[in-house]
Amino acid sequence: MGRFTVIGAGALGTLFAVRLSEAGHEVEIVVRRAVRKAEIEAAGLRLIDAVSGSEGKSDRVVITAFPRVRLWGEKEAFGGKDGSGPHFILLAVKQSAITGELGLELGRRMASSAWMVCLQNGIGHQETLAAHVPAERLLSAVTTEGAMISAAGEAVHTGSGMTWVGAAGEERAEVSEIAQKNLVFWLQLAGFSASMSKNISSRIWQKLLINAVINPLTALLRVPNGELLSLLGAGELMRALYEEGIALARALDIQLEPDLWEQLLEVCRRTANNRSSMLQDITAGRLTEIDAITGGLLREADRSGIALPTHLTIYRLIKAAEARHRP
Ligand SMILES: NC(=O)C1=CN([C@@H]2O[C@H](COP(=O)(O)OP(=O)(O)OC[C@H]3O[C@@H](n4cnc5c(N)ncnc54)[C@H](OP(=O)(O)O)[C@@H]3O)[C@@H](O)[C@H]2O)C=CC1
Ligand SMILES: CC(C)(CO)C(=O)C(=O)O
C-alpha cells in the first residue's frame, strides 16, 4: 500500500488523510499546533461523507481515522529511506502559507525517495517551492473535490470531483511517470476519481480562470456561487473577467477547452449553495488566496505586457476588504 504524509489538517487535508487511511494506506498528518495534535490523537480525524444508500439515495456517514500525527516543528524527515518505495507528501496548506521559509524547511526534511504533491488552487507556489525542492520531485494536482471544516478535527465532503496529477515541470514528466501512476492508483483505491494529465498546466489554468471569476466576485458581493448567475450586473463582470483571462492564456499559449465558459457556469450551478473559499476567508478575517489567483494572473500579464483592467480593480477591492476584515 501507499505511504503518505499530509501536511495541513484543514478541509482538503482531512478529506485525503481520512479516505487514504480508511483504504489501508500508511498515513501521517502534520499539524502546526500541539493542541491540534492532542485533539486528533484523542478523537481522530473525522470526515462527514456521502455514501450510496438504498434506492439510489445517499446517506451521510462519519468516517473516523487515526493517522499518525506529527508537529510541523519536529525535525524528523518526511518519507522513508531510498529503496523503501515511493512516499507522497500531499501539501494541503493554503497558498498564503507557502513561503520561502516553508519551502526551505520542506527541502531540508523531504527524503530523497519522496514526491511532493501540490493541491493548491492558483499559481506561483510551484516557483516558490522549486527554489528549495528538487523540481523533478514536484508533482501538481488539480482537484475539483469539495471539502469544508465543520469543527476541530472534522471536515464535510461537500462534493465529489476529479483529481488530475502531473509533473510540475512537464518537460521532465518521464522521471515521475511511475510515481504518478502509483499515486493515481492509490487515490482510486481510496475512492477518488483520479487520472494522470500530460498537460497539467492547462488543468491548472482552467481551474485558475474559474476561481478568478467566481471567488473574488462572491467575496465582494457576499453571495453564494449560484447567485452570480442571477444578480443584476454580475453576469457582465463575470464575462469581462473571463475574457481578460482567456486573452492572457492565449498570449501565453496555454491550451484551454473550448467550452470553458460553459464549465464555469456549470460550477456555479453545481455549487449554487456553496460559499466560495474566498468569501469564507473574508468573513472569517483570514488572508485570502487572491495573490495566487487574481494576483497570479496579474503577474503573468505584467511579464507579457498585457493589461487586465477588470482583474486589477477586483484585486484592489479584495485587498481592501482583506485589510478591513483582518483582526
Ligand atoms: N477545500 C476545498 O474544497 C479545496 C481546496 N483546494 C485548495 O487546497 C488548499 C488547502 O485548502 P483547504 O484545505 O480548504 O484550507 P484550510 O484552511 O481548510 O486548511 C489549511 C490547513 O493548513 C494548515 N497549515 C498551514 N501551515 C501549516 C504548516 N506549516 N504545517 C502544518 N499545517 C499547516 C492550517 O493550519 P491551522 O489550522 O493551524 O491554520 C490549516 O489547517 C488551498 O490552496 C485551496 O485552494 C483545492 C480544491 C478544493
Ligand atoms: C470552484 C469554487 C469556486 C467552488 O466554491 C472553489 O474552488 C472555491 O470556492 O475555492
Short mmCIF file of C-alpha atoms and ligand atoms in Angstrom, two decimals:
data_model
loop_
_atom_site.label_atom_id
_atom_site.label_comp_id
_atom_site.label_asym_id
_atom_site.label_seq_id
_atom_site.Cartn_x
_atom_site.Cartn_y
_atom_site.Cartn_z
CA MET A 1 0.00 0.00 0.00
CA GLY A 2 0.96 3.65 -0.34
CA ARG A 3 2.74 5.83 2.16
CA PHE A 4 1.55 9.41 2.61
CA THR A 5 2.43 12.47 4.66
CA VAL A 6 -0.41 15.01 4.54
CA ILE A 7 0.73 18.50 5.54
CA GLY A 8 -2.22 20.50 6.90
CA ALA A 9 -5.26 19.08 8.72
CA GLY A 10 -7.64 21.56 7.10
CA ALA A 11 -10.57 20.75 4.81
CA LEU A 12 -8.72 19.09 1.94
CA GLY A 13 -6.02 17.54 4.16
CA THR A 14 -8.70 15.87 6.30
CA LEU A 15 -10.57 14.57 3.25
CA PHE A 16 -7.44 12.98 1.79
CA ALA A 17 -5.99 11.74 5.10
CA VAL A 18 -9.23 10.06 6.22
CA ARG A 19 -10.02 8.44 2.86
CA LEU A 20 -6.44 7.21 2.37
CA SER A 21 -6.28 5.83 5.95
CA GLU A 22 -9.66 4.13 5.51
CA ALA A 23 -8.33 2.42 2.36
CA GLY A 24 -5.45 0.93 4.36
CA HIS A 25 -2.64 3.22 3.25
CA GLU A 26 0.03 4.29 5.74
CA VAL A 27 -0.83 7.91 6.53
CA GLU A 28 0.65 10.57 8.78
CA ILE A 29 -0.71 14.07 9.14
CA VAL A 30 1.31 17.17 10.01
CA VAL A 31 -0.22 19.99 12.06
CA ARG A 32 1.36 23.15 13.36
CA ARG A 33 -0.14 23.36 16.87
CA ALA A 34 0.36 20.97 19.80
CA VAL A 35 -3.28 21.37 20.85
CA ARG A 36 -4.46 20.18 17.42
CA LYS A 37 -2.08 17.19 17.61
CA ALA A 38 -3.52 16.22 21.01
CA GLU A 39 -7.12 16.59 19.74
CA ILE A 40 -6.53 14.38 16.71
CA GLU A 41 -4.66 11.78 18.74
CA ALA A 42 -7.56 11.63 21.21
CA ALA A 43 -10.62 11.83 18.93
CA GLY A 44 -9.22 11.04 15.47
CA LEU A 45 -9.82 12.94 12.24
CA ARG A 46 -13.45 12.83 11.16
CA LEU A 47 -14.89 13.09 7.68
CA ILE A 48 -18.60 13.53 7.09
CA ASP A 49 -19.12 11.89 3.73
CA ALA A 50 -21.98 10.90 1.48
CA VAL A 51 -22.32 7.19 0.63
CA SER A 52 -24.80 5.50 -1.69
CA GLY A 53 -27.66 4.11 0.33
CA SER A 54 -30.67 2.04 -0.63
CA GLU A 55 -32.84 3.00 -3.65
CA GLY A 56 -30.10 5.25 -5.04
CA LYS A 57 -30.41 7.68 -2.10
CA SER A 58 -27.24 8.91 -0.48
CA ASP A 59 -26.71 8.72 3.28
CA ARG A 60 -24.29 10.74 5.38
CA VAL A 61 -21.72 8.80 7.37
CA VAL A 62 -18.94 9.88 9.70
CA ILE A 63 -15.66 8.14 8.97
CA THR A 64 -13.06 8.42 11.72
CA ALA A 65 -9.40 7.73 11.13
CA PHE A 66 -6.39 7.76 13.43
CA PRO A 67 -3.39 8.60 11.28
CA ARG A 68 -0.07 9.19 12.99
CA VAL A 69 0.08 12.90 13.94
CA ARG A 70 3.26 14.95 13.75
CA LEU A 71 4.05 18.54 14.59
CA TRP A 72 5.45 20.78 11.86
CA GLY A 73 8.27 21.87 14.18
CA GLU A 74 9.65 18.31 14.63
CA LYS A 75 12.87 17.71 12.71
CA GLU A 76 12.21 14.14 11.54
CA ALA A 77 12.31 13.68 7.75
CA PHE A 78 9.19 13.27 5.60
CA GLY A 79 9.44 9.93 3.81
CA GLY A 80 11.49 6.78 4.18
CA LYS A 81 14.96 5.83 3.10
CA ASP A 82 15.93 5.24 -0.52
CA GLY A 83 14.70 1.90 -1.79
CA SER A 84 11.67 1.81 0.50
CA GLY A 85 9.24 2.72 -2.31
CA PRO A 86 7.53 5.98 -3.20
CA HIS A 87 6.28 8.20 -0.43
CA PHE A 88 3.91 11.05 -1.25
CA ILE A 89 3.84 14.33 0.64
CA LEU A 90 0.43 15.89 0.00
CA LEU A 91 0.83 19.61 0.60
CA ALA A 92 -2.65 20.70 1.75
CA VAL A 93 -1.95 24.17 3.14
CA LYS A 94 -3.36 27.42 1.74
CA GLN A 95 -1.31 29.46 -0.75
CA SER A 96 -0.69 32.11 1.92
CA ALA A 97 1.24 29.50 3.96
CA ILE A 98 3.61 28.69 1.08
CA THR A 99 6.51 30.98 1.83
CA GLY A 100 10.21 30.70 1.08
CA GLU A 101 10.69 29.60 4.72
CA LEU A 102 8.19 26.75 4.33
CA GLY A 103 9.87 25.73 1.05
CA LEU A 104 13.31 25.74 2.72
CA GLU A 105 12.07 23.55 5.59
CA LEU A 106 10.36 21.13 3.18
CA GLY A 107 13.51 20.94 1.07
CA ARG A 108 15.56 20.09 4.18
CA ARG A 109 13.18 17.47 5.52
CA MET A 110 11.97 15.75 2.38
CA ALA A 111 13.57 12.28 1.94
CA SER A 112 15.17 11.71 -1.45
CA SER A 113 12.61 8.98 -2.28
CA ALA A 114 9.63 11.26 -1.56
CA TRP A 115 7.42 13.14 -4.02
CA MET A 116 5.78 16.47 -3.19
CA VAL A 117 2.20 16.82 -4.45
CA CYS A 118 0.78 20.36 -4.52
CA LEU A 119 -3.01 20.55 -4.18
CA GLN A 120 -3.37 24.35 -4.18
CA ASN A 121 -5.67 26.44 -6.32
CA GLY A 122 -3.91 29.34 -8.03
CA ILE A 123 -0.35 29.72 -9.32
CA GLY A 124 3.04 30.87 -8.05
CA HIS A 125 3.57 28.30 -5.27
CA GLN A 126 5.49 25.91 -7.52
CA GLU A 127 8.12 28.55 -8.26
CA THR A 128 8.47 29.23 -4.52
CA LEU A 129 8.84 25.51 -3.78
CA ALA A 130 11.11 24.76 -6.75
CA ALA A 131 13.71 27.09 -5.26
CA HIS A 132 14.16 24.53 -2.42
CA VAL A 133 12.71 21.17 -3.50
CA PRO A 134 14.21 19.25 -6.48
CA ALA A 135 11.97 20.34 -9.39
CA GLU A 136 11.67 16.78 -10.76
CA ARG A 137 10.24 15.65 -7.38
CA LEU A 138 7.40 18.21 -7.56
CA LEU A 139 4.01 16.99 -8.76
CA SER A 140 0.97 19.17 -9.37
CA ALA A 141 -2.55 18.06 -8.61
CA VAL A 142 -5.74 19.83 -9.63
CA THR A 143 -8.79 18.70 -7.73
CA THR A 144 -12.45 19.57 -8.03
CA GLU A 145 -13.28 17.71 -4.79
CA GLY A 146 -15.01 20.00 -2.30
CA ALA A 147 -14.46 19.97 1.46
CA MET A 148 -15.15 22.31 4.37
CA ILE A 149 -14.07 22.32 8.00
CA SER A 150 -17.12 21.81 10.24
CA ALA A 151 -15.46 21.51 13.68
CA ALA A 152 -11.99 20.97 15.12
CA GLY A 153 -10.65 17.78 13.53
CA GLU A 154 -13.77 17.37 11.37
CA ALA A 155 -14.48 18.12 7.70
CA VAL A 156 -17.52 17.74 5.48
CA HIS A 157 -17.03 16.37 1.98
CA THR A 158 -19.25 18.86 0.14
CA GLY A 159 -18.89 17.41 -3.34
CA SER A 160 -17.10 14.67 -5.22
CA GLY A 161 -14.94 15.70 -8.13
CA MET A 162 -11.94 14.72 -10.19
CA THR A 163 -8.24 14.87 -9.33
CA TRP A 164 -5.62 15.20 -12.08
CA VAL A 165 -1.95 14.60 -11.40
CA GLY A 166 1.01 15.69 -13.49
CA ALA A 167 4.66 16.68 -13.34
CA ALA A 168 5.10 20.30 -12.26
CA GLY A 169 7.85 20.68 -14.87
CA GLU A 170 6.06 18.93 -17.74
CA GLU A 171 9.29 18.59 -19.74
CA ARG A 172 10.60 16.22 -17.03
CA ALA A 173 7.38 14.19 -16.78
CA GLU A 174 9.03 10.83 -17.59
CA VAL A 175 11.13 11.00 -14.36
CA SER A 176 7.96 10.84 -12.28
CA GLU A 177 5.76 8.73 -14.54
CA ILE A 178 5.82 5.58 -12.37
CA ALA A 179 5.26 7.64 -9.22
CA GLN A 180 2.30 9.40 -10.89
CA LYS A 181 0.80 6.03 -11.87
CA ASN A 182 1.18 4.78 -8.27
CA LEU A 183 -0.38 7.93 -6.87
CA VAL A 184 -3.37 7.77 -9.21
CA PHE A 185 -3.89 4.04 -8.45
CA TRP A 186 -3.70 4.59 -4.69
CA LEU A 187 -6.07 7.57 -4.86
CA GLN A 188 -8.51 5.45 -6.84
CA LEU A 189 -8.26 2.66 -4.24
CA ALA A 190 -9.25 5.29 -1.68
CA GLY A 191 -12.40 6.08 -3.67
CA PHE A 192 -11.23 9.20 -5.55
CA SER A 193 -11.73 9.70 -9.27
CA ALA A 194 -8.16 10.39 -10.37
CA SER A 195 -6.20 10.46 -13.59
CA MET A 196 -2.75 11.38 -14.89
CA SER A 197 -2.56 14.52 -17.01
CA LYS A 198 0.08 15.08 -19.68
CA ASN A 199 -0.85 18.75 -19.73
CA ILE A 200 -1.35 19.65 -16.12
CA SER A 201 -0.66 23.36 -16.72
CA SER A 202 -3.83 23.53 -18.85
CA ARG A 203 -5.79 21.95 -15.97
CA ILE A 204 -4.23 24.43 -13.54
CA TRP A 205 -5.12 27.37 -15.78
CA GLN A 206 -8.67 26.21 -16.36
CA LYS A 207 -9.28 26.00 -12.62
CA LEU A 208 -7.44 29.31 -12.16
CA LEU A 209 -9.68 31.13 -14.65
CA ILE A 210 -12.80 29.68 -12.99
CA ASN A 211 -11.57 30.66 -9.50
CA ALA A 212 -10.54 34.14 -10.74
CA VAL A 213 -14.14 34.79 -11.80
CA ILE A 214 -16.18 33.12 -9.03
CA ASN A 215 -14.08 33.60 -5.88
CA PRO A 216 -13.48 37.38 -5.77
CA LEU A 217 -16.96 38.27 -7.08
CA THR A 218 -18.72 36.08 -4.49
CA ALA A 219 -16.44 37.50 -1.77
CA LEU A 220 -17.14 41.12 -2.77
CA LEU A 221 -20.87 40.66 -3.36
CA ARG A 222 -21.25 38.33 -0.33
CA VAL A 223 -23.30 35.80 -2.24
CA PRO A 224 -23.19 32.00 -2.67
CA ASN A 225 -21.81 30.81 -6.02
CA GLY A 226 -25.20 30.26 -7.64
CA GLU A 227 -26.37 33.81 -7.08
CA LEU A 228 -23.77 35.16 -9.50
CA LEU A 229 -26.00 33.78 -12.26
CA SER A 230 -28.99 35.94 -11.35
CA LEU A 231 -27.60 39.05 -9.66
CA LEU A 232 -28.02 42.23 -11.71
CA GLY A 233 -24.72 43.24 -13.35
CA ALA A 234 -22.80 40.19 -12.11
CA GLY A 235 -23.03 38.42 -15.47
CA GLU A 236 -21.24 41.30 -17.27
CA LEU A 237 -18.48 41.33 -14.66
CA MET A 238 -18.06 37.56 -14.89
CA ARG A 239 -17.78 37.75 -18.66
CA ALA A 240 -15.30 40.64 -18.56
CA LEU A 241 -13.04 38.76 -16.10
CA TYR A 242 -13.32 35.60 -18.16
CA GLU A 243 -12.47 37.34 -21.48
CA GLU A 244 -9.41 39.05 -19.98
CA GLY A 245 -8.23 35.70 -18.55
CA ILE A 246 -8.74 33.90 -21.88
CA ALA A 247 -6.80 36.60 -23.76
CA LEU A 248 -3.88 36.18 -21.35
CA ALA A 249 -3.93 32.36 -21.60
CA ARG A 250 -3.92 32.64 -25.40
CA ALA A 251 -0.96 35.01 -25.30
CA LEU A 252 0.89 32.50 -23.10
CA ASP A 253 -0.02 29.66 -25.47
CA ILE A 254 -1.95 27.74 -22.82
CA GLN A 255 -4.41 25.25 -24.29
CA LEU A 256 -7.93 25.60 -22.89
CA GLU A 257 -11.03 23.54 -23.57
CA PRO A 258 -13.42 25.39 -25.93
CA ASP A 259 -16.39 25.06 -23.55
CA LEU A 260 -14.64 26.61 -20.53
CA TRP A 261 -17.26 29.38 -20.16
CA GLU A 262 -19.99 26.72 -20.06
CA GLN A 263 -17.93 24.78 -17.47
CA LEU A 264 -17.68 27.94 -15.36
CA LEU A 265 -21.45 28.43 -15.41
CA GLU A 266 -21.88 24.75 -14.57
CA VAL A 267 -19.61 25.14 -11.49
CA CYS A 268 -21.90 28.00 -10.34
CA ARG A 269 -24.96 25.79 -10.83
CA ARG A 270 -23.42 22.65 -9.28
CA THR A 271 -22.12 24.55 -6.23
CA ALA A 272 -25.05 27.01 -6.14
CA ASN A 273 -25.42 26.96 -2.36
CA ASN A 274 -21.68 26.94 -1.55
CA ARG A 275 -19.92 29.96 -0.20
CA SER A 276 -16.64 30.15 -2.08
CA SER A 277 -13.40 29.72 -0.15
CA MET A 278 -12.63 33.43 -0.66
CA LEU A 279 -15.98 34.50 0.76
CA GLN A 280 -15.36 32.21 3.76
CA ASP A 281 -11.85 33.63 4.25
CA ILE A 282 -13.02 37.27 4.05
CA THR A 283 -15.87 36.74 6.50
CA ALA A 284 -13.59 34.90 8.94
CA GLY A 285 -10.97 37.70 8.78
CA ARG A 286 -8.36 35.36 7.23
CA LEU A 287 -5.95 36.11 4.39
CA THR A 288 -7.48 35.05 1.08
CA GLU A 289 -5.74 33.30 -1.85
CA ILE A 290 -6.18 36.43 -4.04
CA ASP A 291 -2.41 36.81 -4.55
CA ALA A 292 -2.21 33.34 -6.10
CA ILE A 293 -5.43 33.66 -8.13
CA THR A 294 -6.08 37.18 -9.48
CA GLY A 295 -2.57 38.23 -8.36
CA GLY A 296 -1.13 35.27 -10.29
CA LEU A 297 -2.89 36.40 -13.47
CA LEU A 298 -1.71 39.98 -12.95
CA ARG A 299 1.93 38.91 -12.53
CA GLU A 300 1.79 36.81 -15.71
CA ALA A 301 0.09 39.69 -17.58
CA ASP A 302 2.72 42.13 -16.39
CA ARG A 303 5.51 39.88 -17.70
CA SER A 304 3.77 39.74 -21.09
CA GLY A 305 2.91 43.45 -21.24
CA ILE A 306 -0.84 42.75 -21.23
CA ALA A 307 -3.38 44.85 -19.32
CA LEU A 308 -6.11 43.17 -17.23
CA PRO A 309 -8.05 46.23 -16.01
CA THR A 310 -11.06 44.39 -14.56
CA HIS A 311 -8.87 41.89 -12.69
CA LEU A 312 -6.72 44.75 -11.36
CA THR A 313 -9.78 46.56 -9.95
CA ILE A 314 -11.12 43.35 -8.40
CA TYR A 315 -7.67 42.59 -6.91
CA ARG A 316 -7.53 46.03 -5.25
CA LEU A 317 -11.06 45.67 -3.90
CA ILE A 318 -10.27 42.28 -2.33
CA LYS A 319 -7.03 43.62 -0.82
CA ALA A 320 -9.03 46.50 0.72
CA ALA A 321 -11.69 44.09 2.01
CA GLU A 322 -8.96 41.83 3.46
CA ALA A 323 -7.36 44.79 5.27
CA ARG A 324 -10.74 45.90 6.62
CA HIS A 325 -11.72 42.48 7.96
CA ARG A 326 -8.36 41.28 9.35
CA PRO A 327 -8.28 41.42 13.16
N1 LIG B 1 -11.30 22.86 0.40
C1 LIG B 1 -11.51 22.54 -0.87
O1 LIG B 1 -12.61 22.07 -1.22
C2 LIG B 1 -10.45 22.72 -1.90
C3 LIG B 1 -9.25 23.35 -1.61
N2 LIG B 1 -8.28 23.47 -2.59
C4 LIG B 1 -7.01 24.12 -2.28
O2 LIG B 1 -6.33 23.35 -1.28
C5 LIG B 1 -5.56 24.20 -0.43
C6 LIG B 1 -5.97 23.92 1.02
O3 LIG B 1 -7.32 24.32 1.16
P1 LIG B 1 -8.21 23.96 2.43
O4 LIG B 1 -7.92 22.59 2.90
O5 LIG B 1 -9.59 24.33 2.09
O6 LIG B 1 -7.62 25.01 3.50
P2 LIG B 1 -7.77 25.01 5.08
O7 LIG B 1 -7.54 26.42 5.54
O8 LIG B 1 -9.02 24.31 5.49
O9 LIG B 1 -6.55 24.12 5.56
C7 LIG B 1 -5.23 24.52 5.52
C8 LIG B 1 -4.54 23.90 6.72
O10 LIG B 1 -3.14 24.06 6.59
C9 LIG B 1 -2.63 24.18 7.90
N3 LIG B 1 -1.24 24.66 7.87
C10 LIG B 1 -0.75 25.84 7.42
N4 LIG B 1 0.59 25.85 7.53
C11 LIG B 1 0.96 24.65 8.04
C12 LIG B 1 2.20 24.05 8.39
N5 LIG B 1 3.35 24.69 8.23
N6 LIG B 1 2.20 22.80 8.89
C13 LIG B 1 1.05 22.12 9.08
N7 LIG B 1 -0.17 22.63 8.78
C14 LIG B 1 -0.20 23.88 8.26
C15 LIG B 1 -3.61 25.12 8.59
O11 LIG B 1 -3.42 25.00 9.97
P3 LIG B 1 -4.12 25.97 11.06
O12 LIG B 1 -5.46 25.30 11.30
O13 LIG B 1 -3.19 25.87 12.19
O14 LIG B 1 -4.23 27.32 10.43
C16 LIG B 1 -4.94 24.56 8.07
O15 LIG B 1 -5.43 23.55 8.93
C17 LIG B 1 -5.87 25.64 -0.89
O16 LIG B 1 -4.85 26.11 -1.71
C18 LIG B 1 -7.17 25.51 -1.68
O17 LIG B 1 -7.28 26.47 -2.71
C19 LIG B 1 -8.45 22.97 -3.84
C20 LIG B 1 -9.61 22.35 -4.18
C21 LIG B 1 -10.70 22.18 -3.26
C1 LIG B 2 -14.95 26.25 -7.54
C2 LIG B 2 -15.12 27.01 -6.23
C3 LIG B 2 -15.50 28.43 -6.52
C4 LIG B 2 -16.27 26.30 -5.52
O1 LIG B 2 -16.74 27.01 -4.42
C5 LIG B 2 -13.84 26.94 -5.45
O2 LIG B 2 -12.92 26.26 -5.87
C6 LIG B 2 -13.61 27.72 -4.22
O3 LIG B 2 -14.54 28.05 -3.50
O4 LIG B 2 -12.41 27.98 -3.94
#
